Amino acid sequence: MTSPAGVTGEAGRFSLTRGGFIKVAAVSAIGMGAGGAGSLGLSGARAAPPKPVGTRYPLRIPPTTSPQSLSLVEAPAVVDIGGGQSNAWAYNACFPGPSIIAKRGDSASIHLVNGLQEQTITHWHGMIVDERNDGGPFYTIAPGGTYDYAFTIDQRACLNFYHPHPHMLTGEQVNLGLAGAFIVRDDIEDALGLPSGAREVPLLVRDATLDTAGNLSYKPRTGGFDGQIPLVNGTRSPYYAVDGGLYRFRVVNGANARIFGLTLSNGAPFTLIGNDGGFLESQSNLTRIDISPGERLDLLLSFAGLNTGQSVMLRDARSGWDLLEFRVIAPGTGTVPALALPSISKLSNPATTRTFSFDGMSRINGKLFDHNRIDFRVPFGTTELWRFTTNGNAPHPVHVHGASFQVQSRTGGRGTVFAWERGWKDTVLLEDKESVDVLIRFDGFRGRYVIHCHKLEHEDMGMMSAFEVY
Ligand code: C2O
Ligand code: CU
Ligand code: CU
């Protein structure tokens, strides 16, 4: 069946159809090469010369906006992902959605409009807000419905990630294009004098599958969506023109299920300065950083050692994919400064230990999600130790709403806490045979929140649990 929105769905699979418009360009050779199924879609009316292999497209930089009097419409849209137009679902017709930029102390007033043919709600992943403004699965709105958020932004400078959160539909909606960056700034960040403007670049990294007409297509496997091509900021095979100066990259893993192992093709290190909850206490140089769905990174990179005309590729060491080409178009002398990063007060002396077993692909502690059931109650302002374990089917990127946590230890599996897992986190990767201990304290708001696996197919199948801070 075809809905008015031009979306076909069958047996839990979704594919955006071409809608009423004529595609102006065929999918690129890269997109088609990965398309499988033998047919390159070159027969009939859509026959257009394939793009030469290796065509790259300019990285899209989403427009920026303040969260004050912001209207966000989730609706089907036609977007250019590089080399042609694709049907997607998008915030305000932007893929990714506009980057929301706020300063600590600002108030947000956001009017959400549901222009989809199914329920939705938007969650501000990483924002410490009350239950009503969290945009979790308790507050979905119907097609044509609206929701008004009003909250004060009161947390450290950081990069957060907004996306839909309706139970059982999150994977589809995020995969079809609904996601964006929410950046919080503060005086501490301002004093560091970090690269800004075109030198501060949000990078929303994910994978995608295109149908033969080049439209975004959500065909999840039970174990998790496994896309055929990478997209950075909704651009396939992107490049970004740089000079030999210093840049700051704000990375979000916006994939449904894929973990990226970020490396640079010249073997140079990234300088890691922050993650989910803002700045780390100290910077570190790392040649590879693994990032799972929902996690964020704050990276500095200088291209000073390169000549004009050279390029460096941001690569995923896990898939071998080239994610983003940095093209040097002018010389420069950027150097990575030694930063005086702010210290972090350590949580300690937990009053309680709770264990969360991520079982199979759909349960936490043996239970499927039920938004009418509160699984546990957490006293406000009390430090607790939460232990995340699994009996298989990992990876499970574990995410908590309503507070950030500090990772204490990982036993089994990879057996260590990585540099990018220090500081304040709200999402931590749990691999098979691992047990991860975190300290957490809810000192923002009382109310209902959720903990869930951020592999969105696991979450949608029920690997989520509701709790109440009292
Ligand atoms: Cu990014 Cu509850 O999610
Ligand atoms: Cu969240
Ligand atoms: Cu999982």
Tab-separated table of C-alpha atoms and ligand atoms in Angstrom:
chain	number	residue	atom	x	y	z
A	1	MET	CA	0.000	0.000	0.000
A	2	THR	CA	1.075	3.539	-0.569
A	3	SER	CA	0.287	6.112	2.051
A	4	PRO	CA	-0.336	9.771	1.180
A	5	ALA	CA	3.187	10.497	2.329
A	6	GLY	CA	4.531	8.333	-0.454
A	7	VAL	CA	5.783	5.719	1.939
A	8	THR	CA	5.294	2.072	1.264
A	9	GLY	CA	5.466	-0.392	4.061
A	10	GLU	CA	5.193	-4.123	4.177
A	11	ALA	CA	5.956	-6.596	6.887
A	12	GLY	CA	7.861	-4.080	8.937
A	13	ARG	CA	9.984	-2.916	6.025
A	14	PHE	CA	9.851	0.614	4.769
A	15	SER	CA	10.925	2.161	1.559
A	16	LEU	CA	10.421	5.706	0.449
A	17	THR	CA	9.018	5.865	-3.050
A	18	ARG	CA	9.899	8.473	-5.606
A	19	GLY	CA	6.835	10.526	-4.853
A	20	GLY	CA	5.732	12.834	-7.625
A	21	PHE	CA	9.050	14.196	-8.806
A	22	ILE	CA	11.418	13.180	-11.583
A	23	LYS	CA	14.851	12.261	-10.395
A	24	VAL	CA	17.357	14.568	-12.006
A	25	ALA	CA	20.358	12.300	-11.679
A	26	ALA	CA	20.941	8.621	-11.304
A	27	VAL	CA	22.516	7.315	-8.162
A	28	SER	CA	26.258	7.514	-8.291
A	29	ALA	CA	28.445	4.646	-9.316
A	30	ILE	CA	29.430	4.228	-5.699
A	31	GLY	CA	25.859	4.001	-4.521
A	32	MET	CA	24.894	1.559	-7.221
A	33	GLY	CA	27.957	-0.553	-6.824
A	34	ALA	CA	26.946	-1.192	-3.264
A	35	GLY	CA	23.319	-1.703	-4.196
A	36	GLY	CA	23.683	-5.379	-4.879
A	37	ALA	CA	20.919	-7.394	-6.474
A	38	GLY	CA	22.717	-7.164	-9.814
A	39	SER	CA	20.378	-4.632	-11.345
A	40	LEU	CA	22.001	-1.260	-11.540
A	41	GLY	CA	18.711	0.370	-12.359
A	42	LEU	CA	20.001	1.669	-15.665
A	43	SER	CA	17.177	0.296	-17.773
A	44	GLY	CA	14.271	2.378	-18.976
A	45	ALA	CA	13.509	5.940	-18.106
A	46	ARG	CA	16.050	6.287	-15.363
A	47	ALA	CA	18.992	5.558	-17.645
A	48	ALA	CA	21.478	8.332	-17.032
A	49	PRO	CA	25.227	8.026	-17.376
A	50	PRO	CA	26.709	6.751	-14.127
A	51	LYS	CA	28.953	9.177	-12.305
A	52	PRO	CA	32.624	8.302	-12.634
A	53	VAL	CA	33.815	6.156	-9.782
A	54	GLY	CA	35.373	8.382	-7.173
A	55	THR	CA	33.097	11.385	-7.582
A	56	ARG	CA	32.959	13.199	-4.292
A	57	TYR	CA	30.431	15.743	-3.088
A	58	PRO	CA	30.864	18.757	-0.828
A	59	LEU	CA	30.085	17.950	2.794
A	60	ARG	CA	26.768	19.464	3.795
A	61	ILE	CA	26.931	21.752	6.814
A	62	PRO	CA	23.459	21.984	8.340
A	63	PRO	CA	22.127	25.502	8.986
A	64	THR	CA	22.374	26.667	12.588
A	65	THR	CA	19.587	27.932	14.783
A	66	SER	CA	18.921	29.033	18.331
A	67	PRO	CA	16.530	26.945	20.447
A	68	GLN	CA	14.466	30.039	21.203
A	69	SER	CA	11.120	30.123	19.385
A	70	LEU	CA	12.268	27.268	17.221
A	71	SER	CA	9.745	25.382	15.158
A	72	LEU	CA	10.775	21.894	14.075
A	73	VAL	CA	8.664	19.991	11.585
A	74	GLU	CA	9.254	16.269	11.074
A	75	ALA	CA	8.052	15.438	7.588
A	76	PRO	CA	8.906	13.695	4.326
A	77	ALA	CA	11.330	15.788	2.272
A	78	VAL	CA	13.415	15.628	-0.862
A	79	VAL	CA	17.094	16.000	-0.009
A	80	ASP	CA	20.308	16.040	-1.997
A	81	ILE	CA	22.644	13.454	-0.563
A	82	GLY	CA	25.202	14.062	-3.323
A	83	GLY	CA	24.667	13.588	-7.014
A	84	GLY	CA	20.909	13.545	-6.993
A	85	GLN	CA	17.759	13.887	-5.020
A	86	SER	CA	16.455	11.372	-2.545
A	87	ASN	CA	13.265	11.017	-0.608
A	88	ALA	CA	13.874	11.089	3.120
A	89	TRP	CA	12.207	12.195	6.329
A	90	ALA	CA	13.727	15.340	7.736
A	91	TYR	CA	13.513	18.131	10.297
A	92	ASN	CA	12.526	21.341	8.475
A	93	ALA	CA	13.466	19.620	5.201
A	94	CYS	CA	17.143	19.536	6.295
A	95	PHE	CA	19.103	16.296	6.443
A	96	PRO	CA	20.552	16.326	9.053
A	97	GLY	CA	18.258	18.763	10.834
A	98	PRO	CA	19.450	22.262	11.701
A	99	SER	CA	22.242	22.385	14.283
A	100	ILE	CA	20.752	23.908	17.418
A	101	ILE	CA	23.310	26.084	19.206
A	102	ALA	CA	22.707	27.416	22.700
A	103	LYS	CA	24.659	28.875	25.576
A	104	ARG	CA	24.393	27.563	29.114
A	105	GLY	CA	21.631	29.555	30.815
A	106	ASP	CA	19.612	30.051	27.638
A	107	SER	CA	16.039	28.953	27.545
A	108	ALA	CA	14.746	26.687	24.825
A	109	SER	CA	11.210	26.963	23.482
A	110	ILE	CA	10.691	24.473	20.723
A	111	HIS	CA	7.480	23.757	18.863
A	112	LEU	CA	7.488	20.280	17.326
A	113	VAL	CA	5.108	19.449	14.500
A	114	ASN	CA	4.432	15.880	13.431
A	115	GLY	CA	4.184	15.927	9.649
A	116	LEU	CA	4.559	12.142	9.396
A	117	GLN	CA	1.806	9.581	8.951
A	118	GLU	CA	2.683	7.896	12.236
A	119	GLN	CA	3.386	8.890	15.803
A	120	THR	CA	6.622	10.539	16.821
A	121	ILE	CA	8.297	12.613	19.535
A	122	THR	CA	11.729	14.244	19.614
A	123	HIS	CA	14.286	13.514	22.333
A	124	TRP	CA	17.323	15.720	23.070
A	125	HIS	CA	19.884	12.986	23.684
A	126	GLY	CA	22.360	14.272	26.271
A	127	MET	CA	20.287	17.204	27.494
A	128	ILE	CA	19.544	17.121	31.207
A	129	VAL	CA	15.912	18.175	31.257
A	130	ASP	CA	12.772	17.180	33.133
A	131	GLU	CA	10.588	14.277	32.079
A	132	ARG	CA	8.131	16.397	30.113
A	133	ASN	CA	10.893	18.021	28.100
A	134	ASP	CA	12.977	14.877	27.657
A	135	GLY	CA	10.896	13.757	24.684
A	136	GLY	CA	11.028	10.109	25.659
A	137	PRO	CA	8.582	7.398	24.590
A	138	PHE	CA	5.957	8.420	27.179
A	139	TYR	CA	5.092	11.543	25.204
A	140	THR	CA	4.449	10.552	21.607
A	141	ILE	CA	2.196	12.703	19.451
A	142	ALA	CA	-0.140	11.589	16.671
A	143	PRO	CA	0.184	12.513	12.985
A	144	GLY	CA	-0.591	16.202	12.637
A	145	GLY	CA	-0.010	16.685	16.368
A	146	THR	CA	2.297	19.181	18.024
A	147	TYR	CA	4.370	19.299	21.204
A	148	ASP	CA	5.810	22.321	22.944
A	149	TYR	CA	9.073	22.093	24.855
A	150	ALA	CA	10.234	24.753	27.279
A	151	PHE	CA	13.376	24.233	29.336
A	152	THR	CA	16.442	26.005	30.604
A	153	ILE	CA	19.794	24.765	29.380
A	154	ASP	CA	21.971	24.215	32.416
A	155	GLN	CA	24.877	21.878	31.789
A	156	ARG	CA	28.485	21.890	30.639
A	157	ALA	CA	29.370	22.775	27.069
A	158	CYS	CA	28.867	19.665	24.979
A	159	LEU	CA	27.558	18.201	21.765
A	160	ASN	CA	24.187	16.491	21.995
A	161	PHE	CA	22.058	14.671	19.458
A	162	TYR	CA	18.364	15.151	18.811
A	163	HIS	CA	16.247	12.479	17.183
A	164	PRO	CA	12.774	10.876	17.356
A	165	HIS	CA	11.975	8.443	20.179
A	166	PRO	CA	8.559	6.793	19.627
A	167	HIS	CA	8.717	3.217	20.848
A	168	MET	CA	9.029	0.708	17.979
A	169	LEU	CA	9.451	3.460	15.371
A	170	THR	CA	12.689	5.121	16.465
A	171	GLY	CA	14.897	3.020	14.175
A	172	GLU	CA	12.836	3.779	11.091
A	173	GLN	CA	12.517	7.502	11.752
A	174	VAL	CA	16.185	8.060	12.555
A	175	ASN	CA	17.275	5.923	9.631
A	176	LEU	CA	15.136	7.828	7.154
A	177	GLY	CA	16.846	11.066	8.148
A	178	LEU	CA	15.459	12.535	11.363
A	179	ALA	CA	18.477	13.569	13.448
A	180	GLY	CA	20.469	16.670	14.262
A	181	ALA	CA	23.121	18.209	16.525
A	182	PHE	CA	22.354	20.215	19.662
A	183	ILE	CA	25.436	22.143	20.770
A	184	VAL	CA	25.724	23.712	24.214
A	185	ARG	CA	28.360	26.364	24.831
A	186	ASP	CA	29.607	27.953	28.061
A	187	ASP	CA	32.162	30.450	29.349
A	188	ILE	CA	34.739	27.728	29.991
A	189	GLU	CA	34.603	26.709	26.358
A	190	ASP	CA	34.760	30.327	25.180
A	191	ALA	CA	37.923	30.914	27.238
A	192	LEU	CA	39.706	28.049	25.472
A	193	GLY	CA	39.636	29.905	22.151
A	194	LEU	CA	38.976	26.784	20.103
A	195	PRO	CA	38.507	26.838	16.322
A	196	SER	CA	35.124	28.230	15.327
A	197	GLY	CA	33.096	29.099	12.248
A	198	ALA	CA	34.138	26.979	9.266
A	199	ARG	CA	36.849	25.497	11.514
A	200	GLU	CA	34.328	23.905	13.852
A	201	VAL	CA	32.580	21.188	11.908
A	202	PRO	CA	29.754	18.934	13.095
A	203	LEU	CA	30.081	15.428	11.645
A	204	LEU	CA	27.024	13.211	11.940
A	205	VAL	CA	28.323	9.847	10.768
A	206	ARG	CA	25.992	6.980	9.887
A	207	ASP	CA	25.269	4.316	7.320
A	208	ALA	CA	22.364	4.120	4.903
A	209	THR	CA	20.783	1.954	2.259
A	210	LEU	CA	19.373	3.447	-0.922
A	211	ASP	CA	16.734	1.792	-3.051
A	212	THR	CA	17.204	1.549	-6.821
A	213	ALA	CA	15.761	5.048	-7.252
A	214	GLY	CA	18.268	6.465	-4.776
A	215	ASN	CA	15.839	7.038	-1.917
A	216	LEU	CA	16.661	6.260	1.687
A	217	SER	CA	15.339	2.836	2.503
A	218	TYR	CA	14.950	1.228	5.932
A	219	LYS	CA	15.306	-2.514	5.780
A	220	PRO	CA	16.477	-3.592	9.210
A	221	ARG	CA	17.824	-7.005	9.978
A	222	THR	CA	16.780	-8.379	13.352
A	223	GLY	CA	20.306	-7.985	14.637
A	224	GLY	CA	20.414	-4.313	13.654
A	225	PHE	CA	20.353	-2.136	10.555
A	226	ASP	CA	23.373	-2.755	8.326
A	227	GLY	CA	23.592	-0.044	5.677
A	228	GLN	CA	25.383	-0.270	2.362
A	229	ILE	CA	27.036	3.144	2.257
A	230	PRO	CA	28.287	5.684	4.781
A	231	LEU	CA	26.837	9.201	4.953
A	232	VAL	CA	28.415	12.123	6.763
A	233	ASN	CA	26.003	15.003	7.389
A	234	GLY	CA	23.644	13.348	4.939
A	235	THR	CA	26.263	13.481	2.178
A	236	ARG	CA	27.618	10.451	0.399
A	237	SER	CA	31.318	10.319	-0.520
A	238	PRO	CA	31.842	13.775	0.968
A	239	TYR	CA	34.877	16.028	0.905
A	240	TYR	CA	35.612	19.077	3.009
A	241	ALA	CA	38.016	21.750	1.828
A	242	VAL	CA	40.514	22.716	4.518
A	243	ASP	CA	43.681	24.755	4.833
A	244	GLY	CA	46.750	23.869	6.846
A	245	GLY	CA	45.150	25.273	9.974
A	246	LEU	CA	43.559	23.851	13.096
A	247	TYR	CA	40.053	22.377	12.997
A	248	ARG	CA	37.606	21.122	15.584
A	249	PHE	CA	35.362	18.201	14.585
A	250	ARG	CA	32.240	17.471	16.618
A	251	VAL	CA	31.412	13.860	15.839
A	252	VAL	CA	28.105	12.083	16.522
A	253	ASN	CA	27.576	8.448	15.668
A	254	GLY	CA	24.080	8.756	14.229
A	255	ALA	CA	23.920	5.207	12.876
A	256	ASN	CA	21.155	2.854	13.965
A	257	ALA	CA	23.498	0.018	14.813
A	258	ARG	CA	26.968	0.456	13.296
A	259	ILE	CA	30.100	1.118	15.324
A	260	PHE	CA	32.803	3.127	13.584
A	261	GLY	CA	36.526	2.732	14.211
A	262	LEU	CA	37.751	6.182	13.225
A	263	THR	CA	41.230	6.493	11.745
A	264	LEU	CA	43.052	8.824	9.354
A	265	SER	CA	44.496	7.479	6.122
A	266	ASN	CA	47.925	8.995	6.852
A	267	GLY	CA	48.066	7.350	10.273
A	268	ALA	CA	48.076	10.711	12.049
A	269	PRO	CA	46.446	10.928	15.458
A	270	PHE	CA	43.312	12.815	16.401
A	271	THR	CA	43.576	15.007	19.472
A	272	LEU	CA	40.637	13.997	21.623
A	273	ILE	CA	39.406	16.784	23.916
A	274	GLY	CA	35.833	15.822	24.743
A	275	ASN	CA	33.030	13.304	24.494
A	276	ASP	CA	29.336	12.921	25.395
A	277	GLY	CA	29.274	15.191	28.437
A	278	GLY	CA	31.736	17.830	27.235
A	279	PHE	CA	35.456	18.324	27.796
A	280	LEU	CA	37.684	15.615	29.191
A	281	GLU	CA	40.145	16.614	31.894
A	282	SER	CA	43.069	16.145	29.567
A	283	GLN	CA	43.621	15.848	25.858
A	284	SER	CA	45.079	12.746	24.266
A	285	ASN	CA	46.410	11.807	20.864
A	286	LEU	CA	44.875	8.660	19.445
A	287	THR	CA	45.250	7.056	16.035
A	288	ARG	CA	41.979	5.146	16.370
A	289	ILE	CA	38.782	5.862	18.270
A	290	ASP	CA	35.768	3.554	18.324
A	291	ILE	CA	32.387	5.233	18.543
A	292	SER	CA	29.064	3.447	18.903
A	293	PRO	CA	25.550	4.734	18.174
A	294	GLY	CA	24.643	7.729	20.354
A	295	GLU	CA	28.239	8.484	21.452
A	296	ARG	CA	29.957	11.794	20.649
A	297	LEU	CA	33.563	12.996	20.244
A	298	ASP	CA	35.257	16.374	20.247
A	299	LEU	CA	38.422	16.212	18.140
A	300	LEU	CA	41.144	18.653	17.108
A	301	LEU	CA	43.099	18.164	13.918
A	302	SER	CA	45.719	20.281	12.185
A	303	PHE	CA	46.470	19.856	8.495
A	304	ALA	CA	49.679	21.894	8.696
A	305	GLY	CA	51.927	19.061	7.555
A	306	LEU	CA	50.145	18.750	4.217
A	307	ASN	CA	50.675	20.554	0.958
A	308	THR	CA	47.993	22.175	-1.121
A	309	GLY	CA	46.442	19.526	-3.341
A	310	GLN	CA	46.978	16.709	-0.875
A	311	SER	CA	44.178	15.050	0.964
A	312	VAL	CA	43.602	12.870	3.986
A	313	MET	CA	40.752	10.437	4.378
A	314	LEU	CA	38.733	9.900	7.532
A	315	ARG	CA	38.252	6.159	7.504
A	316	ASP	CA	36.290	3.497	9.293
A	317	ALA	CA	38.785	0.805	10.202
A	318	ARG	CA	35.978	-1.683	10.838
A	319	SER	CA	34.325	-1.611	7.390
A	320	GLY	CA	37.244	-0.172	5.436
A	321	TRP	CA	34.948	2.638	4.256
A	322	ASP	CA	36.244	6.060	3.367
A	323	LEU	CA	34.009	8.391	5.350
A	324	LEU	CA	35.214	11.901	4.537
A	325	GLU	CA	38.037	13.360	2.463
A	326	PHE	CA	39.829	16.421	3.810
A	327	ARG	CA	41.117	18.312	0.756
A	328	VAL	CA	43.889	20.744	1.465
A	329	ILE	CA	43.337	23.850	-0.676
A	330	ALA	CA	45.677	26.312	1.033
A	331	PRO	CA	48.758	26.096	3.246
A	332	GLY	CA	48.709	26.863	6.938
A	333	THR	CA	50.578	26.474	10.179
A	334	GLY	CA	47.946	25.184	12.554
A	335	THR	CA	49.213	23.564	15.711
A	336	VAL	CA	47.250	21.715	18.344
A	337	PRO	CA	47.487	23.791	21.521
A	338	ALA	CA	48.084	22.361	24.985
A	339	LEU	CA	44.728	23.167	26.547
A	340	ALA	CA	43.929	23.792	30.193
A	341	LEU	CA	40.782	21.693	30.221
A	342	PRO	CA	38.388	21.956	33.171
A	343	SER	CA	38.602	19.409	35.957
A	344	ILE	CA	35.756	17.015	36.661
A	345	SER	CA	34.556	16.180	40.133
A	346	LYS	CA	34.520	12.452	40.612
A	347	LEU	CA	31.480	10.564	41.757
A	348	SER	CA	32.278	8.129	44.577
A	349	ASN	CA	30.836	6.039	47.410
A	350	PRO	CA	27.744	4.597	45.715
A	351	ALA	CA	24.838	3.938	48.063
A	352	THR	CA	23.350	1.169	45.915
A	353	THR	CA	24.408	-1.250	43.206
A	354	ARG	CA	21.990	-2.139	40.402
A	355	THR	CA	22.637	-4.682	37.705
A	356	PHE	CA	21.235	-4.420	34.196
A	357	SER	CA	21.510	-7.498	32.032
A	358	PHE	CA	21.078	-6.774	28.323
A	359	ASP	CA	19.516	-10.069	27.319
A	360	GLY	CA	19.103	-11.331	23.785
A	361	MET	CA	18.085	-8.504	21.471
A	362	SER	CA	15.001	-7.199	23.207
A	363	ARG	CA	15.151	-7.380	26.981
A	364	ILE	CA	16.746	-5.762	30.003
A	365	ASN	CA	16.770	-8.002	33.086
A	366	GLY	CA	14.465	-10.378	31.239
A	367	LYS	CA	11.772	-7.810	30.540
A	368	LEU	CA	10.466	-6.175	27.381
A	369	PHE	CA	9.849	-2.424	27.574
A	370	ASP	CA	6.452	-1.367	28.858
A	371	HIS	CA	5.908	2.347	29.264
A	372	ASN	CA	3.203	1.666	31.843
A	373	ARG	CA	5.613	-0.193	34.100
A	374	ILE	CA	8.244	1.474	36.280
A	375	ASP	CA	11.029	-1.054	36.662
A	376	PHE	CA	12.936	0.634	39.474
A	377	ARG	CA	13.057	3.824	41.498
A	378	VAL	CA	16.179	5.880	42.083
A	379	PRO	CA	16.509	8.400	44.911
A	380	PHE	CA	17.279	11.918	43.723
A	381	GLY	CA	20.789	13.181	44.402
A	382	THR	CA	22.218	9.810	45.435
A	383	THR	CA	25.236	8.213	43.795
A	384	GLU	CA	24.626	4.664	42.574
A	385	LEU	CA	26.762	2.044	40.902
A	386	TRP	CA	25.132	0.615	37.796
A	387	ARG	CA	26.598	-2.566	36.330
A	388	PHE	CA	25.821	-3.343	32.686
A	389	THR	CA	26.209	-6.985	31.647
A	390	THR	CA	25.153	-9.108	28.692
A	391	ASN	CA	24.729	-12.759	27.893
A	392	GLY	CA	25.302	-12.178	24.174
A	393	ASN	CA	23.997	-10.472	21.054
A	394	ALA	CA	26.240	-7.463	21.716
A	395	PRO	CA	27.220	-4.828	20.825
A	396	HIS	CA	24.802	-3.005	23.096
A	397	PRO	CA	25.530	0.718	23.362
A	398	VAL	CA	23.895	1.434	26.737
A	399	HIS	CA	22.277	4.871	27.043
A	400	VAL	CA	20.637	6.562	30.035
A	401	HIS	CA	18.294	9.569	29.991
A	402	GLY	CA	18.234	12.223	32.687
A	403	ALA	CA	21.849	12.083	33.911
A	404	SER	CA	25.396	11.511	32.784
A	405	PHE	CA	27.607	8.877	34.371
A	406	GLN	CA	31.287	8.150	34.922
A	407	VAL	CA	32.663	4.846	33.660
A	408	GLN	CA	34.613	3.052	36.404
A	409	SER	CA	35.692	-0.236	34.884
A	410	ARG	CA	35.183	-2.800	32.193
A	411	THR	CA	35.852	-6.445	32.941
A	412	GLY	CA	35.874	-9.252	30.384
A	413	GLY	CA	36.000	-8.617	26.647
A	414	ARG	CA	38.122	-5.570	25.882
A	415	GLY	CA	38.880	-5.320	29.600
A	416	THR	CA	39.753	-1.633	29.772
A	417	VAL	CA	38.245	1.841	29.909
A	418	PHE	CA	39.329	3.744	26.821
A	419	ALA	CA	40.476	7.381	26.777
A	420	TRP	CA	37.248	8.395	25.026
A	421	GLU	CA	35.204	6.835	27.835
A	422	ARG	CA	36.552	9.040	30.608
A	423	GLY	CA	34.767	12.117	31.890
A	424	TRP	CA	30.999	12.384	31.635
A	425	LYS	CA	29.203	9.884	29.430
A	426	ASP	CA	25.584	9.085	28.672
A	427	THR	CA	26.235	6.174	26.320
A	428	VAL	CA	28.781	3.386	26.766
A	429	LEU	CA	29.517	0.418	24.551
A	430	LEU	CA	28.960	-3.030	26.003
A	431	GLU	CA	30.466	-5.847	23.951
A	432	ASP	CA	29.968	-9.576	24.461
A	433	LYS	CA	31.454	-10.984	27.683
A	434	GLU	CA	31.872	-7.479	29.081
A	435	SER	CA	30.638	-6.034	32.301
A	436	VAL	CA	30.833	-2.248	32.596
A	437	ASP	CA	30.477	-0.399	35.910
A	438	VAL	CA	29.443	3.244	35.982
A	439	LEU	CA	28.697	5.701	38.767
A	440	ILE	CA	25.601	7.792	38.236
A	441	ARG	CA	23.701	10.413	40.196
A	442	PHE	CA	20.465	12.095	39.217
A	443	ASP	CA	20.649	15.624	40.480
A	444	GLY	CA	18.736	17.366	37.719
A	445	PHE	CA	15.074	16.440	38.005
A	446	ARG	CA	12.700	13.979	39.580
A	447	GLY	CA	10.519	12.056	37.156
A	448	ARG	CA	10.395	9.180	34.705
A	449	TYR	CA	13.268	8.374	32.374
A	450	VAL	CA	14.494	5.404	30.365
A	451	ILE	CA	17.653	3.343	30.016
A	452	HIS	CA	17.999	1.512	26.718
A	453	CYS	CA	20.235	-0.070	24.148
A	454	HIS	CA	21.071	2.540	21.498
A	455	LYS	CA	21.231	-0.073	18.796
A	456	LEU	CA	17.885	1.228	17.624
A	457	GLU	CA	16.565	-2.125	16.430
A	458	HIS	CA	17.209	-3.589	19.897
A	459	GLU	CA	15.543	-0.580	21.493
A	460	ASP	CA	12.517	-0.858	19.209
A	461	MET	CA	12.164	-4.555	20.007
A	462	GLY	CA	11.979	-3.738	23.708
A	463	MET	CA	15.520	-3.428	25.103
A	464	MET	CA	14.504	-0.424	27.170
A	465	SER	CA	13.447	0.038	30.764
A	466	ALA	CA	11.519	2.832	32.469
A	467	PHE	CA	12.550	4.124	35.901
A	468	GLU	CA	11.608	6.946	38.179
A	469	VAL	CA	13.828	9.385	40.013
A	470	TYR	CA	12.059	10.336	43.246
B	1	C2O	CU1	19.560	8.877	21.623
B	1	C2O	CU2	16.893	7.433	24.316
B	1	C2O	O1	18.190	8.121	22.913
B	2	CU	CU	18.902	10.124	25.311
B	3	CU	CU	21.475	-4.029	22.155
